[in-house]
Coordinates of N, CA and C in Angstrom, one line a residue:
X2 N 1.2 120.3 -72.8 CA 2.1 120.3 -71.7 C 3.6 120.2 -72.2
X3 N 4.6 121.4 -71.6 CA 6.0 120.9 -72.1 C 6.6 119.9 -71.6
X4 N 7.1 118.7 -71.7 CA 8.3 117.7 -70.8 C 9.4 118.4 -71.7
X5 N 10.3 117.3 -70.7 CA 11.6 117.2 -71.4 C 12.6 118.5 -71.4
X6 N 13.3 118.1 -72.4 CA 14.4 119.4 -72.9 C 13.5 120.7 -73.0
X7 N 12.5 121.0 -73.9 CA 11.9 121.9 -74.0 C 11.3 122.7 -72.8
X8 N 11.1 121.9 -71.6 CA 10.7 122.8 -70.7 C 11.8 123.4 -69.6
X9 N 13.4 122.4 -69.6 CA 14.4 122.9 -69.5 C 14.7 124.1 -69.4
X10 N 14.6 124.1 -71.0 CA 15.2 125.4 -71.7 C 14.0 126.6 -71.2
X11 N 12.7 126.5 -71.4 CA 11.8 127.2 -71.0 C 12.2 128.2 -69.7
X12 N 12.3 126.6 -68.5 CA 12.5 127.2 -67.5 C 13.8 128.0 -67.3
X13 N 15.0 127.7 -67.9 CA 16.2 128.2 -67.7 C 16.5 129.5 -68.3
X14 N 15.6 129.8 -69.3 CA 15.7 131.4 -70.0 C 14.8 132.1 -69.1
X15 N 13.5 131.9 -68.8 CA 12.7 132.4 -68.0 C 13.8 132.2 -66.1
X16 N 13.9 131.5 -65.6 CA 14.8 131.7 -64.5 C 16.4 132.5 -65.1
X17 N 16.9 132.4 -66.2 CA 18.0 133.6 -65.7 C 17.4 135.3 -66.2
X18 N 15.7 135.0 -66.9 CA 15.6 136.7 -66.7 C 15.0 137.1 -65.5
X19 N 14.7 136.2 -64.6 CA 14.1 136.7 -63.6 C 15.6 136.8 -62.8
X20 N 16.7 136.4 -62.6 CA 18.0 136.4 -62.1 C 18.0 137.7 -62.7
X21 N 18.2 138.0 -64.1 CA 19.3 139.3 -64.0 C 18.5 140.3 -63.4
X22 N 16.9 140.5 -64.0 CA 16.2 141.3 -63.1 C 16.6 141.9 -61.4
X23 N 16.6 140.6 -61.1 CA 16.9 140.7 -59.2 C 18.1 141.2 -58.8
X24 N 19.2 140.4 -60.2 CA 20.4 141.2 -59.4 C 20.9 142.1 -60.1
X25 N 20.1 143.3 -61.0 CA 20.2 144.4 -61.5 C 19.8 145.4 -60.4
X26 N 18.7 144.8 -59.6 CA 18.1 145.4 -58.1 C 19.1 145.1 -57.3
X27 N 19.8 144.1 -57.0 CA 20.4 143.9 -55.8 C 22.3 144.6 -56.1
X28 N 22.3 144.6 -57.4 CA 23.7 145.2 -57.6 C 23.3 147.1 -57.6
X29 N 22.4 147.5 -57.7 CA 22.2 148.8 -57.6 C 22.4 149.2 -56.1
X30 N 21.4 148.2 -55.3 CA 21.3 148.6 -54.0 C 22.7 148.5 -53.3
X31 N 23.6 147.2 -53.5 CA 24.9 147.1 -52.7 C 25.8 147.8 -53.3
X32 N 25.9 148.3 -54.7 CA 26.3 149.3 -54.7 C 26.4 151.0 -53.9
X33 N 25.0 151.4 -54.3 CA 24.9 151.8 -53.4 C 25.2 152.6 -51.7
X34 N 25.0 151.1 -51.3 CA 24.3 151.2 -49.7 C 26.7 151.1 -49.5
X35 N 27.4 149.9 -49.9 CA 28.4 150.2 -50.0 C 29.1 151.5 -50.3
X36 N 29.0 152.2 -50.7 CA 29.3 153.1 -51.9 C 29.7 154.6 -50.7
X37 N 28.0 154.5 -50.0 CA 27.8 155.3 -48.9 C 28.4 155.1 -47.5
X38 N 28.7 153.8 -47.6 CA 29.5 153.7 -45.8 C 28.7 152.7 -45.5
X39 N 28.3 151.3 -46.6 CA 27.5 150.7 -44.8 C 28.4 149.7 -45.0
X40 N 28.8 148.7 -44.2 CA 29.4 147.6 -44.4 C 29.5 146.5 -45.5
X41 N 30.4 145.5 -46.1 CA 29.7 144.6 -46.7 C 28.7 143.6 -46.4
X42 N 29.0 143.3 -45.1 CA 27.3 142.6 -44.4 C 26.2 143.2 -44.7
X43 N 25.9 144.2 -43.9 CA 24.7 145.0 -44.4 C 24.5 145.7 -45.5
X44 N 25.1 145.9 -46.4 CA 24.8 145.7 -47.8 C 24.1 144.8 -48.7
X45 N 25.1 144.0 -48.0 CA 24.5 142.2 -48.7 C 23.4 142.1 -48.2
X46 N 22.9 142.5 -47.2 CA 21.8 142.1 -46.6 C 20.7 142.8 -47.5
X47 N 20.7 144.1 -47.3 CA 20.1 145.0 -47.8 C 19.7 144.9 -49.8
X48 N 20.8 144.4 -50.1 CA 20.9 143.9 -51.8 C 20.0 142.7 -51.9
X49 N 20.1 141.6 -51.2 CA 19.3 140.3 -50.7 C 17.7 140.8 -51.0
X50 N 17.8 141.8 -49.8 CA 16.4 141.4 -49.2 C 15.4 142.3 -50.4
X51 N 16.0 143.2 -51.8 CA 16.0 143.9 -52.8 C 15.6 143.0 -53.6
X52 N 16.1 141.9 -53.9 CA 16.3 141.1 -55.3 C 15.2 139.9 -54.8
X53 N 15.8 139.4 -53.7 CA 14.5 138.2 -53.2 C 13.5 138.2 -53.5
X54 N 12.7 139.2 -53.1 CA 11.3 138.7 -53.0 C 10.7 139.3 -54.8
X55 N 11.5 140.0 -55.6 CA 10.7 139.6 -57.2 C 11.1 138.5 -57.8
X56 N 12.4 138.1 -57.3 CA 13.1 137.2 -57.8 C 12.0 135.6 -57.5
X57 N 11.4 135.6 -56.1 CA 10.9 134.5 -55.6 C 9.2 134.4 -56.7
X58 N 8.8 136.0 -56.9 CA 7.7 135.9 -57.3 C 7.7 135.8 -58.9
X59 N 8.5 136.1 -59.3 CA 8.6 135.5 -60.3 C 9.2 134.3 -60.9
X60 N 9.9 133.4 -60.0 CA 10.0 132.1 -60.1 C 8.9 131.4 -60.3
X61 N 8.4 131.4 -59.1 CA 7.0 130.6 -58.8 C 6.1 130.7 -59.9
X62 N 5.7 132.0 -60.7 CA 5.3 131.9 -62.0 C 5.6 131.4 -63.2
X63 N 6.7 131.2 -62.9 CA 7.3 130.5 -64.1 C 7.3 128.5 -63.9
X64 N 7.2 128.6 -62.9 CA 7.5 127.4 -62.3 C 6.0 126.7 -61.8
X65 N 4.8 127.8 -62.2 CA 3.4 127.2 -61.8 C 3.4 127.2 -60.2
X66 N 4.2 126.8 -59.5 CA 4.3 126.8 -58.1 C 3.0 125.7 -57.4
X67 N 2.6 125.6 -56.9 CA 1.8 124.7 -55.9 C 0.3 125.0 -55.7
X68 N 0.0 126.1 -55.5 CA -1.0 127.2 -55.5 C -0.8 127.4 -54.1
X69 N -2.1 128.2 -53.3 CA -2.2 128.9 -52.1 C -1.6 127.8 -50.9
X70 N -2.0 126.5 -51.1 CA -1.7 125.4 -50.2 C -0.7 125.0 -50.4
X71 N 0.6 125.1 -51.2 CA 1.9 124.9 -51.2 C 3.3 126.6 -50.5
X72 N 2.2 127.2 -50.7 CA 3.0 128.5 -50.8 C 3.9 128.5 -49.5
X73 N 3.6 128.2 -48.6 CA 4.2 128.4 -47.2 C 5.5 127.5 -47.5
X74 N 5.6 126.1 -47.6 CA 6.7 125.4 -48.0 C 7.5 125.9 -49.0
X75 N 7.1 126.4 -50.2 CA 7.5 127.1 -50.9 C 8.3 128.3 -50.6
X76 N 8.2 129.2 -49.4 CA 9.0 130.0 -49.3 C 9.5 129.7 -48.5
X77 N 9.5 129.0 -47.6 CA 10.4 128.3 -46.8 C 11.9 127.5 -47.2
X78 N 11.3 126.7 -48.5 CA 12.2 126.2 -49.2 C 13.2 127.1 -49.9
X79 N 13.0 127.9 -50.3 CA 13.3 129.3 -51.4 C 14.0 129.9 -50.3
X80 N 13.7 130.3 -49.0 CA 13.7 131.4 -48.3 C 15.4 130.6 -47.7
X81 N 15.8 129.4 -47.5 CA 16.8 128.7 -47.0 C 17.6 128.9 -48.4
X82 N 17.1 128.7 -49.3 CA 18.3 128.7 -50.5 C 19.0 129.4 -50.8
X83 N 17.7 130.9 -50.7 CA 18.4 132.4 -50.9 C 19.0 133.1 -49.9
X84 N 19.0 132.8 -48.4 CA 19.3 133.0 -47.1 C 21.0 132.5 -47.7
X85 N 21.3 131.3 -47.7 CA 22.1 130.2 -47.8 C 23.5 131.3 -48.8
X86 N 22.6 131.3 -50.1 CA 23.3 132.5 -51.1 C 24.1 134.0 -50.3
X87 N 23.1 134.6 -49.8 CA 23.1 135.9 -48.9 C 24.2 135.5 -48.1
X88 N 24.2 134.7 -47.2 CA 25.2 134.4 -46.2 C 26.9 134.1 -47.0
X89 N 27.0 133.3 -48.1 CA 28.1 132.9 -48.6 C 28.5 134.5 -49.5
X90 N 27.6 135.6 -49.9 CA 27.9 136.5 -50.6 C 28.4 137.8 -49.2
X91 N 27.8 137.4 -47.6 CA 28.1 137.9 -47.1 C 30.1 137.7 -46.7
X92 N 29.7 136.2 -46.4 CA 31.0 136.0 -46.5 C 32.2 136.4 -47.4
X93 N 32.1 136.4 -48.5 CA 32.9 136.7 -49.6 C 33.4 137.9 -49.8
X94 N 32.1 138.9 -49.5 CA 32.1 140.2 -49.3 C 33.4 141.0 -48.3
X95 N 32.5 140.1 -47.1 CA 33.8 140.3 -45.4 C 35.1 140.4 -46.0
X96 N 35.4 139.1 -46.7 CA 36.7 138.5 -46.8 C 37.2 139.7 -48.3
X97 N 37.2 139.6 -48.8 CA 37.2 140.5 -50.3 C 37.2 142.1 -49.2
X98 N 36.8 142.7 -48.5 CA 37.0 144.0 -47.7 C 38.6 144.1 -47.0
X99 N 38.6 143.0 -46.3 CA 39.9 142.7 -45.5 C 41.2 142.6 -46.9
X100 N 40.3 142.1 -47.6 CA 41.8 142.0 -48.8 C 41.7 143.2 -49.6
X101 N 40.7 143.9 -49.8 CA 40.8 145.4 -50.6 C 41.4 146.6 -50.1
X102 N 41.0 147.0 -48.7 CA 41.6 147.3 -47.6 C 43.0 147.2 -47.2
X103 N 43.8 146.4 -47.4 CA 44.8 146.1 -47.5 C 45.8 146.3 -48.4
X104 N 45.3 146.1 -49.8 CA 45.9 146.2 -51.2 C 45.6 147.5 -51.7
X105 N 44.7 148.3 -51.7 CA 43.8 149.5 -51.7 C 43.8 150.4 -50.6
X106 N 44.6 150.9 -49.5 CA 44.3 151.3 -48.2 C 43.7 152.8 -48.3
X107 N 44.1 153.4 -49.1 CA 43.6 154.6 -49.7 C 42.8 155.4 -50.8
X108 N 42.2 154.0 -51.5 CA 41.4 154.2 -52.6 C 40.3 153.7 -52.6
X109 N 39.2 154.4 -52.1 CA 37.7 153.9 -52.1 C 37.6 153.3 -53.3
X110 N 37.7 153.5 -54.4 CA 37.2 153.5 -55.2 C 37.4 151.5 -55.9
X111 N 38.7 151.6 -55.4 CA 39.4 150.6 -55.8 C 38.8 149.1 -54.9
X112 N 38.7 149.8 -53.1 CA 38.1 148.4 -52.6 C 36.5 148.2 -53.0
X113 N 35.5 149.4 -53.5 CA 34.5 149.5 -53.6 C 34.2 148.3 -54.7
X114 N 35.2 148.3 -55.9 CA 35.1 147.1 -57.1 C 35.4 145.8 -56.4
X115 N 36.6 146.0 -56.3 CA 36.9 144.5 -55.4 C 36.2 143.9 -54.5
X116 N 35.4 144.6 -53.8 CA 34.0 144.1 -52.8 C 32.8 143.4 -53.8
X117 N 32.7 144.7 -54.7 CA 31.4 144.6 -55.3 C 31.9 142.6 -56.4
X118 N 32.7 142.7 -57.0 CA 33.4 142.1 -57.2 C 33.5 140.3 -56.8
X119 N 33.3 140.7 -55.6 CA 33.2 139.2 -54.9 C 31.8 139.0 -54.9
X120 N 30.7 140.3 -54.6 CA 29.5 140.4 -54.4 C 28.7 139.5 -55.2
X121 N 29.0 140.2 -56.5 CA 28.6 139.8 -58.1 C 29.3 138.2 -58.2
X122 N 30.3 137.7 -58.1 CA 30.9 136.5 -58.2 C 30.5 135.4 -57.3
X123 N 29.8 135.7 -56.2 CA 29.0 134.9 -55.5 C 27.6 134.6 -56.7
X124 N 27.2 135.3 -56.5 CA 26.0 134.7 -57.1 C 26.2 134.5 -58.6
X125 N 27.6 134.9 -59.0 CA 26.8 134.1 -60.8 C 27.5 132.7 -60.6
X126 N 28.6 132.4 -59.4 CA 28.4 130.9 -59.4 C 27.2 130.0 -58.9
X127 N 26.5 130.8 -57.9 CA 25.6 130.1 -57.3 C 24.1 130.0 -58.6
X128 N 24.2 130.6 -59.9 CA 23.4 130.2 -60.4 C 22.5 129.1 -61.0
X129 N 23.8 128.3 -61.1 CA 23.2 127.0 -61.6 C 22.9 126.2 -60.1
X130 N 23.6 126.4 -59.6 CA 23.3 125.7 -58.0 C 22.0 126.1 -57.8
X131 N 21.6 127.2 -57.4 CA 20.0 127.8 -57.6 C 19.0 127.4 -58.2
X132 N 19.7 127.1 -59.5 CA 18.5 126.7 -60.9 C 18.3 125.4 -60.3
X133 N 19.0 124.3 -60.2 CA 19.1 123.0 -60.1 C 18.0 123.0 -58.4
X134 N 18.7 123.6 -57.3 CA 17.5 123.3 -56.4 C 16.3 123.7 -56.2
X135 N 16.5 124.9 -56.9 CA 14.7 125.8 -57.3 C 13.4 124.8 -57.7
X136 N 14.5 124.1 -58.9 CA 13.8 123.0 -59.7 C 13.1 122.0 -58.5
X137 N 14.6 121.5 -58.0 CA 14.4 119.5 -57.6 C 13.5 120.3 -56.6
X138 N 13.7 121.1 -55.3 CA 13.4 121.5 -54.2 C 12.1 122.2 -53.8
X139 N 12.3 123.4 -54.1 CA 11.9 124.3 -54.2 C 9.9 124.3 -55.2
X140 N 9.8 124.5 -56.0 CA 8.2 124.1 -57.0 C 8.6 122.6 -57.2
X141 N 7.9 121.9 -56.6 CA 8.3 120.4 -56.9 C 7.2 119.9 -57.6
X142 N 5.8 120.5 -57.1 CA 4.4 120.3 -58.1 C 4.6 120.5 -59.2
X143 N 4.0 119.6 -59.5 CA 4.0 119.9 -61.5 C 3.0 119.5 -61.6
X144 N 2.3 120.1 -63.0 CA 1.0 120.1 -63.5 C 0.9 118.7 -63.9
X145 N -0.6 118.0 -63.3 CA -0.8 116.7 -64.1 C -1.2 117.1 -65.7
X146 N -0.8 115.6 -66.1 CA -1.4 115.7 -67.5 C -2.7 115.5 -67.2
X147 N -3.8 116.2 -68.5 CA -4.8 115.7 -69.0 C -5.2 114.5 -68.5
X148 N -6.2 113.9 -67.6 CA -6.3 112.8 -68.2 C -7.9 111.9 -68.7
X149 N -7.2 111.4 -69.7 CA -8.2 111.0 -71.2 C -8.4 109.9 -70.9

């Protein structure tokens, strides 16, 4: 069984490849879905709902998860954190439009970075925020030891 620092680090290399994974998916899609005309809301939304759910299923793997009788709490817990994320990346997005739009009035190209921009800067602060409640919150089962 790992404790300690070593399972730390375990979990935190394994949770940021499952991060960049999701938001290699989620920055394709709001790219994208932005790119073509849909709002920064529904972008975000659409980028979210892209990266979530590999991102969720591969946490839980990594993290051993609860088994079948924890799962429901489990996404429940997960489903508020990454809801939580989505909503503050929506926000950022809104707000970062109104100010590209303005500084930019005639260059797609220009508010499309500055959106994407905020997009992307939402969540790589929210990473460690993420790590840390995924942990305490989120798979809170942990494997017993052996016992001898």
């Amino acid at each position: 069984m790992i404790t300690g620092r070593a399972r730390y680090w375990r979990l935190i290399s394994r949770f940021a490849a499952a991060s960049v994974m999701a938001t290699g998916i989620s920055q394709l899609v709001f790219l994208l879905s932005y790119s073509l005309g849909a709002t920064p809301v529904v972008s975000t939304v659409l980028a979210w709902l892209a990266g979530a759910i590999p991102n969720f299923t591969l946490n839980r793997r990594t993290w051993g998860g609860g088994g079948r009788d924890a799962l429901r709490g489990e996404l429940l817990r997960y489903g508020a954190i990454s809801v939580g994320t989505a909503l503050l990346a929506a926000g950022a997005t809104h707000l970062a439009e109104i100010a590209a739009t303005s500084a930019f009035p005639d260059t797609r190209p220009a508010q499309v970075a500055v959106v994407w921009g905020a997009f992307i800067g939402t969540y790589a602060v929210m990473f460690a925020v993420k790590f840390v409640l995924i942990d305490k919150l989120v798979f809170t089962r942990r494997p017993r030891p052996d016992a001898r």
